[in-house]
Short mmCIF file of C-alpha atoms in Angstrom, two decimals:
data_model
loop_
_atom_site.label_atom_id
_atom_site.label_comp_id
_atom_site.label_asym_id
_atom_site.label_seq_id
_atom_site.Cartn_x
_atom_site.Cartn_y
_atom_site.Cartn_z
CA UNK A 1 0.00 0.00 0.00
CA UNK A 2 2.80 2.04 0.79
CA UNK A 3 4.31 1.67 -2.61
CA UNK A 4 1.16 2.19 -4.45
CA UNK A 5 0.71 5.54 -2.40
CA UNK A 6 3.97 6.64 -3.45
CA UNK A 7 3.59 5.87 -7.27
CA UNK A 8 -0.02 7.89 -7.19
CA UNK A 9 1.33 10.86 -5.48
CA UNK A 10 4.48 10.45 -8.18
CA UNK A 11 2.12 10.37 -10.97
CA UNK A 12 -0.14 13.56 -9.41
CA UNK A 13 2.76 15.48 -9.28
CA UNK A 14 4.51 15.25 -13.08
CA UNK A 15 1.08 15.88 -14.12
CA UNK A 16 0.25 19.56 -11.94
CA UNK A 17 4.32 20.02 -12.88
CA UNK A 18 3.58 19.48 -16.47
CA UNK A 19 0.16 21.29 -16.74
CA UNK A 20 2.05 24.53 -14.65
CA UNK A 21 5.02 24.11 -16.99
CA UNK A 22 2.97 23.81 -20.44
CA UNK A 23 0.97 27.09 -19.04
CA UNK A 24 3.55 29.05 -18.50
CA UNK A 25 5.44 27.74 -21.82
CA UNK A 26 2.83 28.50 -23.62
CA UNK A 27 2.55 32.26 -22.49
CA UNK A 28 5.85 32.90 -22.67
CA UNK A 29 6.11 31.56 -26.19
CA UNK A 30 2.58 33.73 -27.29
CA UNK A 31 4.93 36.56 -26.97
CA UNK A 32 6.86 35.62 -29.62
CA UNK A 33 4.16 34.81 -32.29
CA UNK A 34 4.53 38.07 -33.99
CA UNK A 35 8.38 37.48 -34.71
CA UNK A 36 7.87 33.55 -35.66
CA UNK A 37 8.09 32.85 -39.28
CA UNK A 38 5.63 30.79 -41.15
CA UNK A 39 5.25 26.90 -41.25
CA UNK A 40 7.45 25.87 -43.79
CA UNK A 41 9.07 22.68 -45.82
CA UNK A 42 12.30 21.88 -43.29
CA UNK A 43 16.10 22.87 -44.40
CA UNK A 44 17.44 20.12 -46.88
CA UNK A 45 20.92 19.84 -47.20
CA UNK A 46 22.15 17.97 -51.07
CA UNK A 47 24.56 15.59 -50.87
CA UNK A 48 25.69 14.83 -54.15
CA UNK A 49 25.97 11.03 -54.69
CA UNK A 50 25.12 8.24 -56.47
CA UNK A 51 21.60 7.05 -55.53
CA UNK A 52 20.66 3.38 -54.32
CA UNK A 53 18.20 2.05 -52.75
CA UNK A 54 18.47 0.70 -48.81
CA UNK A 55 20.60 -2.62 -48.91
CA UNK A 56 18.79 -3.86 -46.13
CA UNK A 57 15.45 -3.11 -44.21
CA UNK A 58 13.98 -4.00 -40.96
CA UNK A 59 10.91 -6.48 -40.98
CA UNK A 60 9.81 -6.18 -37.28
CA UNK A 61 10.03 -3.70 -34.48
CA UNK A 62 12.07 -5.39 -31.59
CA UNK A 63 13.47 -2.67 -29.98
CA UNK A 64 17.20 -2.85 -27.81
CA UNK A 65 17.15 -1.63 -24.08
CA UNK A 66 18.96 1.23 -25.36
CA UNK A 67 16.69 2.13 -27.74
CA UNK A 68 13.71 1.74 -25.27
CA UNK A 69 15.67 4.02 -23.03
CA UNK A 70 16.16 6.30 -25.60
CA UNK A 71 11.91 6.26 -26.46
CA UNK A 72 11.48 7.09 -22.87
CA UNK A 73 14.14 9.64 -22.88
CA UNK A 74 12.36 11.41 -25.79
CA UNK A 75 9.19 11.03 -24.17
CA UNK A 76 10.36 12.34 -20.95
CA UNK A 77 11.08 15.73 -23.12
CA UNK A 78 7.85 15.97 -24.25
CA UNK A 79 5.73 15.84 -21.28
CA UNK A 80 8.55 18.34 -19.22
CA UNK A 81 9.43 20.79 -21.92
CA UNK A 82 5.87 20.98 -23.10
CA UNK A 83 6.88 20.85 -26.57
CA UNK A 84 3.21 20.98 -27.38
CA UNK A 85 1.52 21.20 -31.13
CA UNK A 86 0.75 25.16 -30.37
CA UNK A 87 3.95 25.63 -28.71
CA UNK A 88 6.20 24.72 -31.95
CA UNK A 89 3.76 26.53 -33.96
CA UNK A 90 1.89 29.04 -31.83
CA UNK A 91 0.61 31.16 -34.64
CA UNK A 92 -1.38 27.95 -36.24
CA UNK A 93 -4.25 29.02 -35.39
CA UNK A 94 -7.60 27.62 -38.01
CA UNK A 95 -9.52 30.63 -38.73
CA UNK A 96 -11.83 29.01 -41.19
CA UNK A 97 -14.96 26.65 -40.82
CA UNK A 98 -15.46 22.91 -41.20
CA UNK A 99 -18.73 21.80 -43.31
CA UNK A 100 -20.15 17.97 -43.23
CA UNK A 101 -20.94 16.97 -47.16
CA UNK A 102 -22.77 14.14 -47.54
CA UNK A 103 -24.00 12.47 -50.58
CA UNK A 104 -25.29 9.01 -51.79
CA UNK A 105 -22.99 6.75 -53.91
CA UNK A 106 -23.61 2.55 -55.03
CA UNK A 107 -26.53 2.88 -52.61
CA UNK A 108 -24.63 4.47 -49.20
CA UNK A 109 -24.96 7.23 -47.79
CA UNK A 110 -21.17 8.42 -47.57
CA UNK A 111 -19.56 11.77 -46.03
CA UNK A 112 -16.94 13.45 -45.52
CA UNK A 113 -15.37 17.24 -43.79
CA UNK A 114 -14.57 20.60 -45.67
CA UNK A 115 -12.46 22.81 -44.53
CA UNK A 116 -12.89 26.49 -46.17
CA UNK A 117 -10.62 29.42 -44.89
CA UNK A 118 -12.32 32.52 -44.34
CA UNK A 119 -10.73 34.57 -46.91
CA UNK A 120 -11.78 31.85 -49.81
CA UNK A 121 -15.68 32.62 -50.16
CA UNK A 122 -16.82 33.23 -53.72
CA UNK A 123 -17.77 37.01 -52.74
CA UNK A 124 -13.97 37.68 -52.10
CA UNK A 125 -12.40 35.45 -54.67
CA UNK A 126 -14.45 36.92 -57.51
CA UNK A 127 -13.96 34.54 -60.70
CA UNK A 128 -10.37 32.78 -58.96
CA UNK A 129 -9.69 29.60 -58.43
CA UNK A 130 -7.70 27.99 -55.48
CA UNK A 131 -6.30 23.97 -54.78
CA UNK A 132 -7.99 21.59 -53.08
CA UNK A 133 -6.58 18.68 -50.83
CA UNK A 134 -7.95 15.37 -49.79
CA UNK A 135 -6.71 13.64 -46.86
CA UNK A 136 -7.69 10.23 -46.61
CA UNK A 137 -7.71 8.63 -43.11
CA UNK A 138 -5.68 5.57 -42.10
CA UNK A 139 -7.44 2.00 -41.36
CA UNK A 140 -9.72 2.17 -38.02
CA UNK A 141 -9.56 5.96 -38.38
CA UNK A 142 -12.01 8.72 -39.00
CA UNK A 143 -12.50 12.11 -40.77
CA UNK A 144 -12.60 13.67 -37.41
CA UNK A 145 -9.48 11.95 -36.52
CA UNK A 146 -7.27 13.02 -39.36
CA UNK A 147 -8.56 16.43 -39.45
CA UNK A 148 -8.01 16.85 -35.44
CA UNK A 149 -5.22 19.37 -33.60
CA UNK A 150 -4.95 17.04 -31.45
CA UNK A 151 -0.84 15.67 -31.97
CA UNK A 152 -0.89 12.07 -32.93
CA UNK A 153 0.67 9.24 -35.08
CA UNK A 154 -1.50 10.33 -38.18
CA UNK A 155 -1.87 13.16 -37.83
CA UNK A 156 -1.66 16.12 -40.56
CA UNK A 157 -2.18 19.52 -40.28
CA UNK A 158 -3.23 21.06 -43.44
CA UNK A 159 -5.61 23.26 -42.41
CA UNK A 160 -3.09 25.50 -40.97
CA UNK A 161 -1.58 25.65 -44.43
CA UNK A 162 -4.76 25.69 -46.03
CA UNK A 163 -5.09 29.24 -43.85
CA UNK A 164 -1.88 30.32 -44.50
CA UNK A 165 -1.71 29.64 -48.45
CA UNK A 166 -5.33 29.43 -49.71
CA UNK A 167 -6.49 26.22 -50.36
CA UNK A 168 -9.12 23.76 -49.17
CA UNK A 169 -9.19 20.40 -47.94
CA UNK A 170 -11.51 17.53 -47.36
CA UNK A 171 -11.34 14.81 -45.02
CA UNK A 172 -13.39 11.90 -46.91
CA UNK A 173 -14.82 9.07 -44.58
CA UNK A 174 -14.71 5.68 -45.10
CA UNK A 175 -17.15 3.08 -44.89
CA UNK A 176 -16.33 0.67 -41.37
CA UNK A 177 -13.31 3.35 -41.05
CA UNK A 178 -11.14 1.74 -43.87
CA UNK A 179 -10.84 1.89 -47.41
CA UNK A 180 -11.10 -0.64 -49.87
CA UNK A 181 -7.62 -0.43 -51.37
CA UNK A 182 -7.93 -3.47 -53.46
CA UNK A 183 -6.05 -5.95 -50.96
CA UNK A 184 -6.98 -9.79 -51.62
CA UNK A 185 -8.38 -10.35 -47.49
CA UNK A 186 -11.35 -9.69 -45.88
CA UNK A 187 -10.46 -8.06 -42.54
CA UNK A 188 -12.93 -5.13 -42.80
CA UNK A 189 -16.63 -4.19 -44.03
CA UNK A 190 -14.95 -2.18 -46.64
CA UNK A 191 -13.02 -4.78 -48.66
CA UNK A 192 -15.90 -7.52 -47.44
CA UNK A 193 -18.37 -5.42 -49.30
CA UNK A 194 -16.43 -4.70 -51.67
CA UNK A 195 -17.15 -1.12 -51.69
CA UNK A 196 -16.68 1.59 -54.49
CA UNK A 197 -14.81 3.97 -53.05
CA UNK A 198 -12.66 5.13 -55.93
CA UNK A 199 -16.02 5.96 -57.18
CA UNK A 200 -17.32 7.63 -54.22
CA UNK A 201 -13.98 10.01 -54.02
CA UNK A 202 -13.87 11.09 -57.72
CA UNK A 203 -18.17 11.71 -56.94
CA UNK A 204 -17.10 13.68 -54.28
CA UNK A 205 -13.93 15.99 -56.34
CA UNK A 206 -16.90 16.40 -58.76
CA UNK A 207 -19.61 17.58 -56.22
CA UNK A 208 -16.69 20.24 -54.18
CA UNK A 209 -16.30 21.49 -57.58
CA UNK A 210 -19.35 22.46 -58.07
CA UNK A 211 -20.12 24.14 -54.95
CA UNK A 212 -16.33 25.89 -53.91
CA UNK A 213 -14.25 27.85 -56.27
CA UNK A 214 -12.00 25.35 -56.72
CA UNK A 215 -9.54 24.64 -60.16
CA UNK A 216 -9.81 21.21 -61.34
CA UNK A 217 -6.18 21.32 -62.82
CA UNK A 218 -4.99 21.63 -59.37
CA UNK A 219 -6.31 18.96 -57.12
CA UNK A 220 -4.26 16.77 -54.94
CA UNK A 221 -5.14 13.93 -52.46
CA UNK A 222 -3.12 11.89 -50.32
CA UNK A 223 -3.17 9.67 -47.05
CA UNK A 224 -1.06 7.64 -44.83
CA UNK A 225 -1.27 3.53 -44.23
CA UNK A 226 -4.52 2.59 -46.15
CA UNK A 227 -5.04 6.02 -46.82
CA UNK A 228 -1.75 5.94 -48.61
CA UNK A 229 -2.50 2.43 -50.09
CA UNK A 230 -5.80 4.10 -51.17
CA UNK A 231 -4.05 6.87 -52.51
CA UNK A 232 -2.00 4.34 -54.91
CA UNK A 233 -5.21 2.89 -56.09
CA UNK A 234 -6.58 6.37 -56.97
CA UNK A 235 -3.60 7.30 -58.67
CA UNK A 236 -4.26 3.63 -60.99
CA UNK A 237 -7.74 3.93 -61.13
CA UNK A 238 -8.37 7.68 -61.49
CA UNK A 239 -5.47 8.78 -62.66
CA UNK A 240 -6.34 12.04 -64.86
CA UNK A 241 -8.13 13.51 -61.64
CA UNK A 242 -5.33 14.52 -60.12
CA UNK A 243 -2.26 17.60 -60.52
CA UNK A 244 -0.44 15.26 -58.12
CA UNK A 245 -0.39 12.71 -55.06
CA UNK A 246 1.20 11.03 -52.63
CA UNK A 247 1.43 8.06 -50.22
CA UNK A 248 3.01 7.75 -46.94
CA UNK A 249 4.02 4.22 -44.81
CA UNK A 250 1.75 2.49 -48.07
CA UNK A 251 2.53 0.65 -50.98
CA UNK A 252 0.94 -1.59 -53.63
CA UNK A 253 -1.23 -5.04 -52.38
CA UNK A 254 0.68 -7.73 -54.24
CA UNK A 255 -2.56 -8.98 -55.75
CA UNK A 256 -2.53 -5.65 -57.61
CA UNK A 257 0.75 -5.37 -58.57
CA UNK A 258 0.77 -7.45 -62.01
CA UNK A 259 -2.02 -5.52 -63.41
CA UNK A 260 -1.00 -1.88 -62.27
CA UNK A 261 -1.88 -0.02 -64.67
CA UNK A 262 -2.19 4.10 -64.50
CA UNK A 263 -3.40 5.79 -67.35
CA UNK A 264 -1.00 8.71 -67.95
CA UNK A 265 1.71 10.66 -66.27
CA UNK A 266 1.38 11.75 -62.82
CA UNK A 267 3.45 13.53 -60.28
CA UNK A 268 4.03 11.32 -56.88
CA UNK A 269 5.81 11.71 -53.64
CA UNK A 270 6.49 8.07 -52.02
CA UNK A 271 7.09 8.24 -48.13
CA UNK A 272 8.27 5.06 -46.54
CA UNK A 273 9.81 3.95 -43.76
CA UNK A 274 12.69 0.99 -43.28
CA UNK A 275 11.24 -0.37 -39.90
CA UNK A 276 7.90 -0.12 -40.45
CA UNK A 277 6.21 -3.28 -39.06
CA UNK A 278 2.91 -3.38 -41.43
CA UNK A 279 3.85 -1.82 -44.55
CA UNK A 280 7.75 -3.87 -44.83
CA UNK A 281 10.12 -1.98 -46.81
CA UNK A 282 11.01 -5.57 -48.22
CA UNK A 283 7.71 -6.07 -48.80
CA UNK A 284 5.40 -9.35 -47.91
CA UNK A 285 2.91 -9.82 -45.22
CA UNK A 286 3.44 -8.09 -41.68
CA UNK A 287 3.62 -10.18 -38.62
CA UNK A 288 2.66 -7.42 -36.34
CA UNK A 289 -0.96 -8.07 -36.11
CA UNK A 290 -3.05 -10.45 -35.20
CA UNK A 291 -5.06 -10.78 -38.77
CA UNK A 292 -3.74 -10.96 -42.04
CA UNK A 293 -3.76 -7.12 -43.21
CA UNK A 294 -2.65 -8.76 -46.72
CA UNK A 295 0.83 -8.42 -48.48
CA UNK A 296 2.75 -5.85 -50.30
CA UNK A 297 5.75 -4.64 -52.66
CA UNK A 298 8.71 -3.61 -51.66
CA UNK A 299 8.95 0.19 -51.64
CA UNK A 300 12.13 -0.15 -54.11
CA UNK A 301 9.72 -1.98 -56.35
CA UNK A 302 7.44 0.90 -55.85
CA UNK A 303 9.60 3.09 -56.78
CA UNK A 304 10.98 1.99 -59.31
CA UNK A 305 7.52 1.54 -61.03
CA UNK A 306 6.60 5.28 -61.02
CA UNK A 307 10.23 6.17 -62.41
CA UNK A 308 9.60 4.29 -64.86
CA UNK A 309 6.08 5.05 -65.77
CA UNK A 310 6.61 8.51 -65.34
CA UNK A 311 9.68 8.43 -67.57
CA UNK A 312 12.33 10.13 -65.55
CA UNK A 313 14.73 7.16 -64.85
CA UNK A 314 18.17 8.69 -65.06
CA UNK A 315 20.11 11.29 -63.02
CA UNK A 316 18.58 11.96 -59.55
CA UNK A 317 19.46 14.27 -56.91
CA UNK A 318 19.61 13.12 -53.34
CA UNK A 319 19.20 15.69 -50.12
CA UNK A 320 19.98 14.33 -46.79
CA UNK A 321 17.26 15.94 -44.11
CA UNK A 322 19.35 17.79 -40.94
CA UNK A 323 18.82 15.22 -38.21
CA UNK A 324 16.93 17.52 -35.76
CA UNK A 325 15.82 15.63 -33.56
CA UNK A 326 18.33 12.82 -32.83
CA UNK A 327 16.82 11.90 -29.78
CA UNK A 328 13.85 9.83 -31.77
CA UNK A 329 16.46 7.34 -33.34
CA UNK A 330 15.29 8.23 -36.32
CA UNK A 331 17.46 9.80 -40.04
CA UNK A 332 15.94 10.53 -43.03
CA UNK A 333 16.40 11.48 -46.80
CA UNK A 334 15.17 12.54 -49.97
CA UNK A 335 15.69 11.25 -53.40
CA UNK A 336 14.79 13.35 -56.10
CA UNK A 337 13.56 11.78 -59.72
CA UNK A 338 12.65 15.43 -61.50
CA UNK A 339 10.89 15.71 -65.01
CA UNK A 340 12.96 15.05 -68.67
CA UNK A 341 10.53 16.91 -70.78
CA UNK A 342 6.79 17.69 -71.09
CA UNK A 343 5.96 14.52 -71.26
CA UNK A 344 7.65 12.71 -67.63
CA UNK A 345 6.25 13.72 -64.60
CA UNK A 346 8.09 13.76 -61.53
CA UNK A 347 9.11 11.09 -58.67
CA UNK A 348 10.40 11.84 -55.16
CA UNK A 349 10.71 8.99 -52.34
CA UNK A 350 11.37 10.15 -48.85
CA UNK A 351 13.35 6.86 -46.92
CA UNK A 352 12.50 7.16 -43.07
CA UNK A 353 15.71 5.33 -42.02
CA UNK A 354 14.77 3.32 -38.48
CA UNK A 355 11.27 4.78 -38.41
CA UNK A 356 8.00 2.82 -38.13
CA UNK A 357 4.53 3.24 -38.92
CA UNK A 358 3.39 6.91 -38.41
CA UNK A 359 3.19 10.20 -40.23
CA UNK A 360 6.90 12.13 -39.48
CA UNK A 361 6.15 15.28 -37.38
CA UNK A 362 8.28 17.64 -34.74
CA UNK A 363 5.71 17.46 -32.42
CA UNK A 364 5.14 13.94 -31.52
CA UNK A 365 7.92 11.59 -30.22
CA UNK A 366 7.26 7.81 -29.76
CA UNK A 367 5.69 6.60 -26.13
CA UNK A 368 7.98 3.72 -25.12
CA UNK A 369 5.08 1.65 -25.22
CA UNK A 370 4.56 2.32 -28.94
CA UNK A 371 7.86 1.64 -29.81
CA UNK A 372 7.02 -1.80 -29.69
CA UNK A 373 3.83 -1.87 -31.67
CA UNK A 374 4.61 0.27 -34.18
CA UNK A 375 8.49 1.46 -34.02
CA UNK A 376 9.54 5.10 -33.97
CA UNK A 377 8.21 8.61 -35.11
CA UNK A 378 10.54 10.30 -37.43
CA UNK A 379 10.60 13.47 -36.01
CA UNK A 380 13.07 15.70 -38.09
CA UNK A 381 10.79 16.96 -40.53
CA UNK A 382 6.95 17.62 -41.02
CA UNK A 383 5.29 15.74 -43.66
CA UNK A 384 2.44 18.11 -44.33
CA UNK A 385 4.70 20.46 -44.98
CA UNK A 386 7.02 18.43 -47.29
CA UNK A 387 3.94 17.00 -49.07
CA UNK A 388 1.82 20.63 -49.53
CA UNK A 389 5.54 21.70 -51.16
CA UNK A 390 5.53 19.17 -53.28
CA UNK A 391 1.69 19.21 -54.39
CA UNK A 392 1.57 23.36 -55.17
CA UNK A 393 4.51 22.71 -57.40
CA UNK A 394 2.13 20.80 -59.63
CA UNK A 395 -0.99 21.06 -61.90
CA UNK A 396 -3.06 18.52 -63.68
CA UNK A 397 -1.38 16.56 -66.62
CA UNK A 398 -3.28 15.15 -70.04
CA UNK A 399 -0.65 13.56 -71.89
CA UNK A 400 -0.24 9.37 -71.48
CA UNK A 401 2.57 7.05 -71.35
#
């Protein structure tokens, strides 16, 4: 009892410490929000080098005591520096409006969120035209949950750029939380049913343009784990709806692979990570869960695909990211595939060396807990940044391989 008394009292106290300390962070950093500069893409550093692909890549998480220690050192920052989502960027702050669209598709009724800034309403953008961004949510996840402040895993934070830049985003649902991606099992209602949803999200890009000012040549979607794998099917399936796209910790089903197929040329960013335990850099089946989540390619397969479908295999330029946060165990780099004429679209693969299966982001480290379920959080750079970069740099393209 004694023992148990101690821990609670413990556990009472680093939470009024870390509530008083975040408070008075927080305050302290408010005054400074007039002198911060904007989000923006982080620092990249070119190295320049012959590029190759990861000789060898990590199947399962199964982390050393040192590495554990490190998680919890990380961790351990967190909680008593209050490094907080609106302390690293204090002057994110959404000054738009979220709108539920629903509409009925294959006999569902499906949905999904809108975020408009203020400053994009017909009235003030006259006869212009402005982006617009889908995010699609990982497996078990929700609208809600992608779109939310709140730091997590997988999270983004587009909204904040949406703000800042002029564009808007939609956070699609999907039906039983997942996607139907195209993978050969039958873990969830989605693939069970075998639900359209490549139909329901090009529906949906019709119906936004039709009630927002948005340009049609400039639409973008992308998502992380099936999100991301969903975002590879779109980019197959649908290919001439979109200016670009891209796919984090995703990659191909296997099933899919021999038939892959896209339509035309098409700008993608690829963002996978070596120690991911469900989508293996190697490829294959994970052994992380409990039920067979189905098998993919190996991201060097993956990549090597789009280089070659795009047409830009040949001299690439690789830019090592500044390691800024070397307490999360984590490196990472870019490789750069950039266009040979009018007719290539570009390629860029971001290699999370030692990460696992989240979103990269300097505002979440990994709880030593979910180290071992789902390996590290890349922490060095922010992938909503790196991703709106690489979208606004592109707009729709007609011609075909």
């Amino acid at each position: 009892m004694v023992l148990q008394s101690k821990i609670i009292v413990a556990i009472v106290g680093l939470i009024i410490v870390g509530t008083v300390g975040t408070v008075a962070y927080r305050a302290s950093e408010q005054r400074r929000v007039e002198s911060m500069v904007p989000l923006a893409p982080s620092p990249l550093v070119a190295v320049d080098t012959p590029v190759e692909a990861p000789k060898t890549a990590v199947d399962t998480i199964a982390p050393t005591p040192t590495e554990t220690v490190q998680a919890a050192k990380a961790w351990k920052t967190y909680t008593s520096n209050a490094l907080h989502f609106s302390v690293l960027y204090p002057q994110r702050t959404v000054m738009g409006s979220t709108e539920q669209l629903t509409l009925e598709h294959d006999g569902r009724q499906r949905s999904g969120l809108v975020y408009v800034p203020t400053s994009l309403s017909r009235q003030t953008l006259g006869d212009k035209v402005v982006p617009l961004v889908m995010v699609l949510h990982g497996g078990h996840g929700s609208a809600e949950k992608t779109q939310s402040r709140n730091p997590s895993r997988f999270r983004y934070s587009f909204d904040y750029l949406a703000d800042r830049d002029g564009f808007i985003t939609v956070y699609p649902q999907g039906v039983g939380s997942n996607w139907n991606d195209g993978r050969d099992v039958n873990t969830n209602e989605s693939l069970r049913e075998n639900v359209d949803d490549v139909g329901f999200l090009t529906k949906l890009v019709d119906l936004l343009i039709e009630k927002y000012p948005i340009d049609a040549d400039r639409v973008y979607v992308t998502g992380a784990s099936n999100g991301g794998t969903m975002t590879l099917r779109l980019a197959e399936e649908a290919t001439s709806k979109w200016a670009a796209v891209a796919s984090v910790i995703a990659s191909i089903p296997s099933n899919r692979f021999a038939k892959y197929s896209p339509k035309g040329r098409l700008p993608i960013l690829i963002m996978n990570a070596t120690a991911d335990p469900l989508i293996l850099w190697k490829g294959g089946s994970s052994t992380a869960t409990r039920k067979d989540i189905g098998s993919v390619i190996p991201t060097p397969d993956l990549v090597q695909f789009w280089v070659m479908h795009n047409g830009v295999l040949g001299k690439t330029e690789r830019v090592q990211i500044p390691n800024l946060a070397a307490e999360d165990g984590c490196r990472a780099e870019k490789i750069f595939y950039p266009e040979r004429g009018t007719d290539t679209a570009a390629v860029v693969l971001y290699t999370l060396f030692d990460a696992g299966h989240a979103v990269p982001n300097r505002e979440v480290p990994s709880q030593p807990m979910s180290v071992r379920m789902m390996g590290k959080v890349c922490m060095d750079f922010d992938a909503t940044a790196e991703v709106w970069e690489f979208f606004k740099q592109h707009h729709r393209k007609s011609s075909a391989p």
